GROMACS .gro file of C-alpha atoms in nm:
model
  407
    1UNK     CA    1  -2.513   4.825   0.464
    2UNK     CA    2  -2.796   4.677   0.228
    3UNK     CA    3  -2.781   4.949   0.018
    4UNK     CA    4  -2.406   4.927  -0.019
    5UNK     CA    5  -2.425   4.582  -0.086
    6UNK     CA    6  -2.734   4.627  -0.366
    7UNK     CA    7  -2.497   4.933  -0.534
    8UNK     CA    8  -2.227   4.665  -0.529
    9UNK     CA    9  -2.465   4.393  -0.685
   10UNK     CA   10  -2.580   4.703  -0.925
   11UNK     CA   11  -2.224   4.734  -1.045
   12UNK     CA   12  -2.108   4.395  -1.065
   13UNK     CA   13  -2.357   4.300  -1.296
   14UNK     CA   14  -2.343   4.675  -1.494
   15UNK     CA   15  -1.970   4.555  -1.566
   16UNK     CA   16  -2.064   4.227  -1.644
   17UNK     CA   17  -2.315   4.265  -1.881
   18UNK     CA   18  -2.043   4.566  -2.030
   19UNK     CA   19  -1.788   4.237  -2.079
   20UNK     CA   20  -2.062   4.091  -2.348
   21UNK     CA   21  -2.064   4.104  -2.694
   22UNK     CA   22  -2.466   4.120  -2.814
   23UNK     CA   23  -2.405   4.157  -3.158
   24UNK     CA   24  -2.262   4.224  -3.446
   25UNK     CA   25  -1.917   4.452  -3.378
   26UNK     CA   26  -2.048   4.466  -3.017
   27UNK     CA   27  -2.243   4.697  -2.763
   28UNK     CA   28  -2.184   5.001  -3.003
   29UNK     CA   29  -2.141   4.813  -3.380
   30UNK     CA   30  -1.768   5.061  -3.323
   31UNK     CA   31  -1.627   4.638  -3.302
   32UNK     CA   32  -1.436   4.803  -2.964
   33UNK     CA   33  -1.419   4.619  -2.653
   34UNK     CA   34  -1.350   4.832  -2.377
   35UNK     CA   35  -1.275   4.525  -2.136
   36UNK     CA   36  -0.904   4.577  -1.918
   37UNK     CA   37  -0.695   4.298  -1.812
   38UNK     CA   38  -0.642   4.100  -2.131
   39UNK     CA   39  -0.330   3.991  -2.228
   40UNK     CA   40  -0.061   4.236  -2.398
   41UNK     CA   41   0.163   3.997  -2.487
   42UNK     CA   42   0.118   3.646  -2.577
   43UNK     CA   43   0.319   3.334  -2.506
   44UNK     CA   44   0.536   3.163  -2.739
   45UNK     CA   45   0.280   2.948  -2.832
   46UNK     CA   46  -0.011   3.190  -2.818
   47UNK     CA   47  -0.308   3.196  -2.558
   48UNK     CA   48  -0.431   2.862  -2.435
   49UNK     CA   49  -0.719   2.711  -2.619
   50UNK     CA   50  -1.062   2.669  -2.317
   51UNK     CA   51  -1.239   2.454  -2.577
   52UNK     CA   52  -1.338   2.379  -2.876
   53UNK     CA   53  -1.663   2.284  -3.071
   54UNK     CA   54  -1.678   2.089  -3.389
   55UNK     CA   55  -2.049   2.052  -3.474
   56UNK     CA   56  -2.154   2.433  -3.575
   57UNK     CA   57  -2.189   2.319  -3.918
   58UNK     CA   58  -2.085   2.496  -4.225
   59UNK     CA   59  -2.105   2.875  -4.301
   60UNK     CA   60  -1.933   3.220  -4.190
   61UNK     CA   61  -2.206   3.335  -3.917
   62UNK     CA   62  -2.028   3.562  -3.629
   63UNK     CA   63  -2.100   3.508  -3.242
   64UNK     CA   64  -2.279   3.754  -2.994
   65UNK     CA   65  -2.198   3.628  -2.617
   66UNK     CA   66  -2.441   3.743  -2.336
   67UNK     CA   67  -2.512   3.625  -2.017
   68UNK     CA   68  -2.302   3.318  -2.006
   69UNK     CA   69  -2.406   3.212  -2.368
   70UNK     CA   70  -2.289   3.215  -2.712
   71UNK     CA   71  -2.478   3.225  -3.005
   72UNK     CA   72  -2.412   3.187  -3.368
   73UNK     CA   73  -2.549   3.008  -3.697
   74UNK     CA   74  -2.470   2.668  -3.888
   75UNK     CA   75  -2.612   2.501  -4.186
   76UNK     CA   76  -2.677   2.127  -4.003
   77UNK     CA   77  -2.930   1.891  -4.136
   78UNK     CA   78  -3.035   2.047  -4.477
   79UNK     CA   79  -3.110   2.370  -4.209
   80UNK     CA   80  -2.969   2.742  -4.158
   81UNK     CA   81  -3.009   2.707  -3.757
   82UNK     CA   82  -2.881   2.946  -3.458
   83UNK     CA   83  -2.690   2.766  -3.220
   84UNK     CA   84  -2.657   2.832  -2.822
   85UNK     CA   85  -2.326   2.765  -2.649
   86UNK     CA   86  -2.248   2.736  -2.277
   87UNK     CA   87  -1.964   3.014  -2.330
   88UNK     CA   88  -1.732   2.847  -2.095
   89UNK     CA   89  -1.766   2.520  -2.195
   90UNK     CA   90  -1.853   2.515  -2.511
   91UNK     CA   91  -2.174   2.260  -2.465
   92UNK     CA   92  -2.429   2.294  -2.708
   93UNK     CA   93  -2.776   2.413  -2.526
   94UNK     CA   94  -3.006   2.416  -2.764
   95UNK     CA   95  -3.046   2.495  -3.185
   96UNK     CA   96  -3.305   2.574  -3.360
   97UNK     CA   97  -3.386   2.574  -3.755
   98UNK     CA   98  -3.473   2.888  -3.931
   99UNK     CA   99  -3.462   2.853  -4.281
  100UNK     CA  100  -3.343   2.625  -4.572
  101UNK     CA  101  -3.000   2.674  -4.669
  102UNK     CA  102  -2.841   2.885  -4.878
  103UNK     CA  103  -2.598   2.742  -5.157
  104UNK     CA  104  -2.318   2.908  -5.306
  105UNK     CA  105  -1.964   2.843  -5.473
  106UNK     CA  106  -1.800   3.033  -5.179
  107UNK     CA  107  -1.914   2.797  -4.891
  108UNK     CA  108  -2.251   2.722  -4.817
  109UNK     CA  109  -2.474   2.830  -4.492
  110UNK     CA  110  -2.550   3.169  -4.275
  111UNK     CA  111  -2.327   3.503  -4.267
  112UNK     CA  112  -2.489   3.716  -4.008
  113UNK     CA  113  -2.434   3.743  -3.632
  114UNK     CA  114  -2.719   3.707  -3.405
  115UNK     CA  115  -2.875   3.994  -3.204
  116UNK     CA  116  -2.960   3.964  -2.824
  117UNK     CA  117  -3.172   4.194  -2.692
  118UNK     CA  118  -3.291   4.037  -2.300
  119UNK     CA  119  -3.479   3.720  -2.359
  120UNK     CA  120  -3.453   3.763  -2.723
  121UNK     CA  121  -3.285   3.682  -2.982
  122UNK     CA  122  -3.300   3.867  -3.362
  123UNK     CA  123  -3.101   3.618  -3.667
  124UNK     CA  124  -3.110   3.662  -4.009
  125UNK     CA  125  -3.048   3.373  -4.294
  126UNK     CA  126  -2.852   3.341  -4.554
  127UNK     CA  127  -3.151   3.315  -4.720
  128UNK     CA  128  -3.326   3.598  -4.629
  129UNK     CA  129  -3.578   3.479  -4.317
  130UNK     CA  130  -3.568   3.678  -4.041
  131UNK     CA  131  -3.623   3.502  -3.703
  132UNK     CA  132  -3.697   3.646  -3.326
  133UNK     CA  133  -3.622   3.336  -3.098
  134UNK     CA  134  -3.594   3.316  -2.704
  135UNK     CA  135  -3.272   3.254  -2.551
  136UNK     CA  136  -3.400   3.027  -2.273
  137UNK     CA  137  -3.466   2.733  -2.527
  138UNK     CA  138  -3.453   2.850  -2.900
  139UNK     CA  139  -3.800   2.827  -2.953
  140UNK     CA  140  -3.886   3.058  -3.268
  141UNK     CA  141  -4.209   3.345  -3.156
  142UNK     CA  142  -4.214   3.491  -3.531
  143UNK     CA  143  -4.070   3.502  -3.893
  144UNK     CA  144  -4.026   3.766  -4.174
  145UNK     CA  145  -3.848   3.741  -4.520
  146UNK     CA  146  -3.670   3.956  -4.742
  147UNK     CA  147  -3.870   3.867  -5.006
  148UNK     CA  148  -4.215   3.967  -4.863
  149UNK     CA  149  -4.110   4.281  -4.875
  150UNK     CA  150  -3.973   4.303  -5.220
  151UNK     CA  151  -3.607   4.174  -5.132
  152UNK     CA  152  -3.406   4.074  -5.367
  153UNK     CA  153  -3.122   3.818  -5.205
  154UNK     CA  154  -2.781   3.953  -5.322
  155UNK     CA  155  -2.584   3.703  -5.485
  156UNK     CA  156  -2.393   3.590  -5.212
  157UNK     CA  157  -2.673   3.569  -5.005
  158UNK     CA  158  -2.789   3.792  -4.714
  159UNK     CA  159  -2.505   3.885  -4.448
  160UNK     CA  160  -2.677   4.180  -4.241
  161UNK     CA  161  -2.686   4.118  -3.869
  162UNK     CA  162  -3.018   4.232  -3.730
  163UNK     CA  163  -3.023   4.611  -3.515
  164UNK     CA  164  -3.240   4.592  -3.205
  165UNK     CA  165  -3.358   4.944  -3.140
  166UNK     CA  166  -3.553   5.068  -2.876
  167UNK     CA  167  -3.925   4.854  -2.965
  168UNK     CA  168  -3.820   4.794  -3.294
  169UNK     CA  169  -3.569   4.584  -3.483
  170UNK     CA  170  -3.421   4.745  -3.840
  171UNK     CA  171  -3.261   4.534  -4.157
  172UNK     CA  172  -3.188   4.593  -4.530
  173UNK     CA  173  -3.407   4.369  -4.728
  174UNK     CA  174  -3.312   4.611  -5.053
  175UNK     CA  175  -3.510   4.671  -5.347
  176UNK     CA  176  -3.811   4.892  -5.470
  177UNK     CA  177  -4.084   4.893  -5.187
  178UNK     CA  178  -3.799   5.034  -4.984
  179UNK     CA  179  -3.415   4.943  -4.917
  180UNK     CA  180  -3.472   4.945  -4.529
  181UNK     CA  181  -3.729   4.841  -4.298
  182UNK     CA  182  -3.799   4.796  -3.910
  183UNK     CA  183  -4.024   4.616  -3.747
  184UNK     CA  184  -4.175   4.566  -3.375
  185UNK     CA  185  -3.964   4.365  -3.210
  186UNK     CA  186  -4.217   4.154  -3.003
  187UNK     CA  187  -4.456   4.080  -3.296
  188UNK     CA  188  -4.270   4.111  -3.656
  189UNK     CA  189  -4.569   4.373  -3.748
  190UNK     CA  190  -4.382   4.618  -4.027
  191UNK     CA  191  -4.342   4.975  -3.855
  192UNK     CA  192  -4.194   5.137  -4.188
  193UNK     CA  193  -4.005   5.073  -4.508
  194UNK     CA  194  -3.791   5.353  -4.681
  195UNK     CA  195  -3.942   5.413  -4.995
  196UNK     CA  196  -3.752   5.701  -5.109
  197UNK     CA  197  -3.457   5.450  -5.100
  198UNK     CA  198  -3.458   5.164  -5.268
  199UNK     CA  199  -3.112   5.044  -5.304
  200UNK     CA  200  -3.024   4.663  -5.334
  201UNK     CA  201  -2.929   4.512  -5.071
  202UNK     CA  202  -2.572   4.438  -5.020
  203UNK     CA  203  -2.348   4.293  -4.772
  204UNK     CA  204  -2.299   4.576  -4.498
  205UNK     CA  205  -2.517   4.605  -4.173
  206UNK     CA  206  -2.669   4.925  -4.039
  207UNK     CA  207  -2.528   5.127  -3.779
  208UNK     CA  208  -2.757   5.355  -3.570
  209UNK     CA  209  -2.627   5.661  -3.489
  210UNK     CA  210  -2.741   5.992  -3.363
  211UNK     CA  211  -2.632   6.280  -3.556
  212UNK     CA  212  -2.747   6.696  -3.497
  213UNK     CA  213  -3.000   6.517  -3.305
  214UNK     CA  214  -3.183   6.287  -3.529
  215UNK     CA  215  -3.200   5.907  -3.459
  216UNK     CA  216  -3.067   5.749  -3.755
  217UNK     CA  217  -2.969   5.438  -3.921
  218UNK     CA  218  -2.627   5.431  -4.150
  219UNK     CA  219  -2.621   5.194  -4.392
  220UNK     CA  220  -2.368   5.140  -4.730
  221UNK     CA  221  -2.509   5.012  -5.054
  222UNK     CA  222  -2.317   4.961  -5.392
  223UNK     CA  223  -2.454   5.294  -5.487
  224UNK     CA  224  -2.489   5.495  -5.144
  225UNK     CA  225  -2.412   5.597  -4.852
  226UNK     CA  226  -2.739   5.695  -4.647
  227UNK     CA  227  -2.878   5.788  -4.307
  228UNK     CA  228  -3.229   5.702  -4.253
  229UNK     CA  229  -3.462   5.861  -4.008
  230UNK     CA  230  -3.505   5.547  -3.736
  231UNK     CA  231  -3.870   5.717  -3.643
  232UNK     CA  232  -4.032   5.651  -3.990
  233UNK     CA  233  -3.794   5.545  -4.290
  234UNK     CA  234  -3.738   5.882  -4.468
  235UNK     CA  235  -3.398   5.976  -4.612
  236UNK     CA  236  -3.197   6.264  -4.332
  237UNK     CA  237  -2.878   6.274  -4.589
  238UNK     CA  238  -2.750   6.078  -4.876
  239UNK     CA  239  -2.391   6.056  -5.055
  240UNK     CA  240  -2.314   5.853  -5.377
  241UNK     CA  241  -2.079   5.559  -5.353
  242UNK     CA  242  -1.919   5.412  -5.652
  243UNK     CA  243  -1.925   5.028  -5.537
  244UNK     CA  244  -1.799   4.753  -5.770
  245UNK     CA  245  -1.941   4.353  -5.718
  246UNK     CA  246  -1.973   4.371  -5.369
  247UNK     CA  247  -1.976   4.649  -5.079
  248UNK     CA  248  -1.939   4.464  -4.735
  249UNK     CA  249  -1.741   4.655  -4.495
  250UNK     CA  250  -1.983   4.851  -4.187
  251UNK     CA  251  -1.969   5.219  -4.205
  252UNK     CA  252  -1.782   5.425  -3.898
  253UNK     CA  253  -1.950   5.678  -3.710
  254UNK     CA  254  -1.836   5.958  -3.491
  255UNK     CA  255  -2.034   6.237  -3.401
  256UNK     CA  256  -2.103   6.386  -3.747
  257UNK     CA  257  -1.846   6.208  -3.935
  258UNK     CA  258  -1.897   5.878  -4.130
  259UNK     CA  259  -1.628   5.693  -4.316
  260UNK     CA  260  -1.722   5.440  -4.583
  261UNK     CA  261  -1.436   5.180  -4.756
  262UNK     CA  262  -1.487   4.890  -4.988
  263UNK     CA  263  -1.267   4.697  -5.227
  264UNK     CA  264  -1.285   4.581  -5.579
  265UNK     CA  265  -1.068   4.944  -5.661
  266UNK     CA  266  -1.279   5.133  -5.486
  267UNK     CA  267  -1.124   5.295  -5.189
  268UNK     CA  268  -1.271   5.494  -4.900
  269UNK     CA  269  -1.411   5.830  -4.794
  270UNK     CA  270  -1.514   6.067  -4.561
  271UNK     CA  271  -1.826   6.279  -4.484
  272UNK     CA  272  -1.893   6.522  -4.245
  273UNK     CA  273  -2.263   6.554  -4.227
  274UNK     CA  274  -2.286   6.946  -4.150
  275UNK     CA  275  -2.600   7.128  -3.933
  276UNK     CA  276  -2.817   7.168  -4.244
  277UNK     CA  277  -2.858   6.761  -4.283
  278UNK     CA  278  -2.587   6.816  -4.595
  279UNK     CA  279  -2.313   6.588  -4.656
  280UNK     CA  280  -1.986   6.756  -4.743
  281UNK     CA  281  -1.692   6.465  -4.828
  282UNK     CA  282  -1.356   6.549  -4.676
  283UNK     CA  283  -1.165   6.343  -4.864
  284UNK     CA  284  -1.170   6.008  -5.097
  285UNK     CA  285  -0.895   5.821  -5.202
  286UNK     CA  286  -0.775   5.453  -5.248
  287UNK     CA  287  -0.552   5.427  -4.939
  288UNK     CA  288  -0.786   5.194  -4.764
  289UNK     CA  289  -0.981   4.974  -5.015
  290UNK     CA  290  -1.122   4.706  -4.738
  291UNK     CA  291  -1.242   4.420  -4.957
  292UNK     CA  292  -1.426   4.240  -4.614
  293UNK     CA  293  -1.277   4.205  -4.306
  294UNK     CA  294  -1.372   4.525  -4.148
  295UNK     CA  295  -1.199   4.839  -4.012
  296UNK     CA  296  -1.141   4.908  -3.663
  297UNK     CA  297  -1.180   5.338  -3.589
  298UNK     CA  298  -0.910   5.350  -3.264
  299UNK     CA  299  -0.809   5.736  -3.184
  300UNK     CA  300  -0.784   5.910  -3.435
  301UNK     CA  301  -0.642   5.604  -3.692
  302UNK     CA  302  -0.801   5.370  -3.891
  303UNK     CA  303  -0.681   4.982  -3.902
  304UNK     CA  304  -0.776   4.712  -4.158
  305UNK     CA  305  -0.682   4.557  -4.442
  306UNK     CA  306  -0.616   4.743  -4.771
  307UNK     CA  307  -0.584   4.560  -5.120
  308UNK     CA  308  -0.363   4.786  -5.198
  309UNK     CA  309  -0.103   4.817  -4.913
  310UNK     CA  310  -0.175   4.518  -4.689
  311UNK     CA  311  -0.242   4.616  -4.339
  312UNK     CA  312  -0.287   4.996  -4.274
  313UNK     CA  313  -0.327   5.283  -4.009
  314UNK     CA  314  -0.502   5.552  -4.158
  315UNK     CA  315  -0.479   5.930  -4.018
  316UNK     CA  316  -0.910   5.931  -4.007
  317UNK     CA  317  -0.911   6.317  -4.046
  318UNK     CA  318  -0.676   6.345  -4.346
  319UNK     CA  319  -0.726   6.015  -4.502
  320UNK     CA  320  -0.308   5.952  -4.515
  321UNK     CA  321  -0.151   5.651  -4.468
  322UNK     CA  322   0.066   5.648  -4.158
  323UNK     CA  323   0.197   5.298  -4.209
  324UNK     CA  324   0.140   5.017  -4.443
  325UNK     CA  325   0.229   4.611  -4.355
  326UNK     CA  326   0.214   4.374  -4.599
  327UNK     CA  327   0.491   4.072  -4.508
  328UNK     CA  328   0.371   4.001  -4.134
  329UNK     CA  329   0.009   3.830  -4.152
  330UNK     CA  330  -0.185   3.759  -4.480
  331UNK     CA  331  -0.513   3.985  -4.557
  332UNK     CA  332  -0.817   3.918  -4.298
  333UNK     CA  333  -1.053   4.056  -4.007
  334UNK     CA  334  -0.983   4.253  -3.757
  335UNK     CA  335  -1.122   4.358  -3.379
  336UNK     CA  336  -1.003   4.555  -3.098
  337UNK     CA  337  -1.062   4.452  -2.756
  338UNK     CA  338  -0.854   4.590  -2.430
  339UNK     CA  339  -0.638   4.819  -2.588
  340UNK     CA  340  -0.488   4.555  -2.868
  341UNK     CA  341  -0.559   4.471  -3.221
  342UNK     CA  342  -0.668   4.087  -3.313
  343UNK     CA  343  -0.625   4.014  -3.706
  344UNK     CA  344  -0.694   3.681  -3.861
  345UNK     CA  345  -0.573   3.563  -4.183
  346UNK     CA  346  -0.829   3.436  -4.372
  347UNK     CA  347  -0.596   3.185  -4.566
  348UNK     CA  348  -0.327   3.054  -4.319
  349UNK     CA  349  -0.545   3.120  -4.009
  350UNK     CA  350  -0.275   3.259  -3.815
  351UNK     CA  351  -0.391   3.526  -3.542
  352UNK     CA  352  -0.169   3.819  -3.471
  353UNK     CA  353  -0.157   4.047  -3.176
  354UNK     CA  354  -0.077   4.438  -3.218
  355UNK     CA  355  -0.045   4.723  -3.053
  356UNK     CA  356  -0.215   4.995  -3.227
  357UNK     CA  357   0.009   5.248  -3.305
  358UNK     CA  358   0.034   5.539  -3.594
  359UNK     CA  359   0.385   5.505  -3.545
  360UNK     CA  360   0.453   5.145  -3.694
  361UNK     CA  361   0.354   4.779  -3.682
  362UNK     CA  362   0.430   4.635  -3.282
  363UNK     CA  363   0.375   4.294  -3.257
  364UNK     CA  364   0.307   4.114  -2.922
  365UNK     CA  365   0.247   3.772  -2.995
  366UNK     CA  366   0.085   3.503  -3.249
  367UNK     CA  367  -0.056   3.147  -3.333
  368UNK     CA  368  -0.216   2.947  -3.575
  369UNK     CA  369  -0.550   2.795  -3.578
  370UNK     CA  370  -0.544   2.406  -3.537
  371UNK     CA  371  -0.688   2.201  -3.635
  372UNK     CA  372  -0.893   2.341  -3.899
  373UNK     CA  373  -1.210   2.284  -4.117
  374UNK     CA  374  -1.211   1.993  -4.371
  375UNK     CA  375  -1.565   2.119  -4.466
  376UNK     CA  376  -1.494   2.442  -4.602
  377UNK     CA  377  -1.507   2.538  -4.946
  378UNK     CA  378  -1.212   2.512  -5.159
  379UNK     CA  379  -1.340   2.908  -5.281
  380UNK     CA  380  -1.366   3.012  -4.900
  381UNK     CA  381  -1.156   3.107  -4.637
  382UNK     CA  382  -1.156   3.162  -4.244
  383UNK     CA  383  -1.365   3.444  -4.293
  384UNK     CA  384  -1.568   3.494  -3.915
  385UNK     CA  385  -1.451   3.761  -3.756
  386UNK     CA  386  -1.273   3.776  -3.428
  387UNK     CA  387  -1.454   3.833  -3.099
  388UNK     CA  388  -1.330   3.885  -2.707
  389UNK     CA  389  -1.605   3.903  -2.465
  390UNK     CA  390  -1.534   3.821  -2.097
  391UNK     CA  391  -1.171   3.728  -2.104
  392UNK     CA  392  -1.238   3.473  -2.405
  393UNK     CA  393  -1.114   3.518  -2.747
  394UNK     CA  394  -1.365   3.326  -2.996
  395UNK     CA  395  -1.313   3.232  -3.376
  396UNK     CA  396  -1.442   3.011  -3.639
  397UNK     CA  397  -1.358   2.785  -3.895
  398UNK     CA  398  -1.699   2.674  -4.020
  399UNK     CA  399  -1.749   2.358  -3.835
  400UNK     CA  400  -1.484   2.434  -3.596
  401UNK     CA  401  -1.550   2.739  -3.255
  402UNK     CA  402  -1.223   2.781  -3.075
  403UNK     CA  403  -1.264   3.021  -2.724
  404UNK     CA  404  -0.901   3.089  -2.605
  405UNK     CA  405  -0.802   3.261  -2.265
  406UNK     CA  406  -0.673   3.567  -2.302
  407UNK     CA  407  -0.746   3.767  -1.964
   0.00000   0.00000   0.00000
């Protein structure tokens, strides 16, 4: 009987900790959230709003949610700070200042989503500092920045979220003394930097991924697309990209496949990397050209945002478009969580519901953010993505967290 009732214990907790969101895109950066019992249709109205908090401050940070908590980043008191939530409530806990803040014409503040790994936390600044904190209180055990390592802050500032791997913790400073880097996780010591690539930094985040065996960590540049050996730095594969102004959206990885998309004309691609370490590209085209936003990989589709088309399924094998929407919701993000599709438009901030489905758009329900920011920038938009963790749908509108039920 103990036993059965530690197995039991075992199990609730296994599925409760498989409920949270950790970090950027969620347990498997794949931005799926394999959670049942969420809502497939919405009310008139939409789901009801739990809470809301107004004091996050301004920026476009994302949330991770583990162990009762949420966690994000606001520019408050001349400060880029991470922020701890009760995730029910919506009390604040605790914050904690990392860097100064970063300014710029599209909204000032953070970008990235914080990284909880146990009784840490990993979050990077707009700025470029990257902070280990504990979740208990937010007290900050150690510091690194970009530029100590030969970073050069892209010009909308830095927007990676942190990996936590194994003993070490991996980001893209960019630059010369080597694009990548990891470091030990407890102590901030520098395990490695990638010297044979030296890419600027831009605005994706890595994705680790195991692929014909070797430990790796995908990352997009404006000029690349790259997996780097998680052990020590070096290059496994690399495949050019042909990024204009800004490359943002996270790579996709199954098995040995990657797909890549960014906007500004560019498009999107696939790469199969074969036995010998080689890429090969099976195909390239322009029908998905994500500007930012993100793509969602569900099946054997694609979903996101296209400049071109609106929002689009795209077969992931053949690169063709299966269906293109562009009158229902206004461009945006995107996450899947319990067998729907959440999009947000960035302008309107209305929040759609859809059943993926190659064979057409299937709506199941919508609402509109309210109220919303009067901080934001008159360049920006509602630009944090989408997150479910735990029966809760969360979004942002810089100053402004909104958790809605929607189990």
């Amino acid at each position: 009987m103990k036993l059965h009732s530690f197995t039991l214990a075992i199990a609730l907790t296994s599925t409760a900790l498989a409920l949270d969101w950790p970090q950027w895109r969620g347990p498997n950066r794949d931005d799926h959230q394999t959670e049942t019992g969420l809502l497939q249709q919405w009310p008139s109205a939409g789901p009801q709003r739990v809470w809301m908090f107004e004091n996050a401050g301004m920026g476009y940070a994302g949330f991770s949610v583990a162990s009762g908590k949420l966690y994000t980043l606001g520019a408050r008191d001349a400060k880029e700070q991470v922020l701890a939530l009760d995730a029910a409530t919506g009390k604040e806990l605790w914050s904690a200042p990392i860097s100064d803040v970063l300014s710029n014409n599209w909204g000032d503040g953070p970008r990235g989503t914080p990284t909880v790994d146990g009784d840490r936390l990993y979050a990077l600044s707009g700025t470029g500092t990257l902070a280990c904190l504990k979740v208990a209180d937010g007290k900050v055990l150690w510091t690194r920045t970009m530029e100590e390592l030969g970073g050069k802050r892209p010009n909308w500032g830095y927007t990676e979220s942190p990996t936590v791997d194994g003993a070490q913790v991996a980001i893209t400073p960019g630059g010369s003394a080597g694009a990548v880097a990891a470091f030990d996780k407890m102590t901030g010591k520098t395990l490695w930097q990638s010297k044979d690539f030296t890419d600027p930094a831009q605005y994706s985040s890595l994705v680790p991924a195991k692929i014909n065996g070797i430990p790796q960590y995908v990352q997009l540049t404006q000029q690349s697309v790259v997996g780097i050996n998680a052990k020590d730095g070096s290059v496994v594969w690399k495949s050019d990209w042909p990024g204009r102004t800004a490359v943002i959206p996270t790579p996709i990885v199954r098995d040995d496949l990657v797909f890549v998309t960014s906007g500004y004309g560019v498009g999107c691609k696939l790469l199969k990397i074969g036995p010998d370490n080689k890429p090969t590209e099976v195909y390239r085209n322009g029908n998905l050209e994500n500007h930012h936003g993100g793509v969602v990989l569900v099946g054997d589709y694609v979903y996101g945002h296209s400049n071109k088309g609106g929002w689009v399924c795209l077969d992931f094998k053949t690169g063709e478009v299966k269906w293109s929407e562009k009158a229902a919701v206004g461009k945006g993000a995107i996450a899947y969580a319990g067998g729907m599709l959440y999009l947000l438009d960035e302008r309107k901030g209305d929040v759609v519901l859809i059943e993926p489905s190659p064979e057409g758009w299937k709506e199941k329900g919508r609402f509109t953010l309210a109220p919303q920011t009067s901080i934001r920038s008159p360049k920006g938009a509602i630009w944090t993505h989408p997150v479910v963790a735990n029966g809760r749908l969360y979004l942002r509108d810089q100053d402004h967290i909104y958790c809605y039920a929607v189990k």
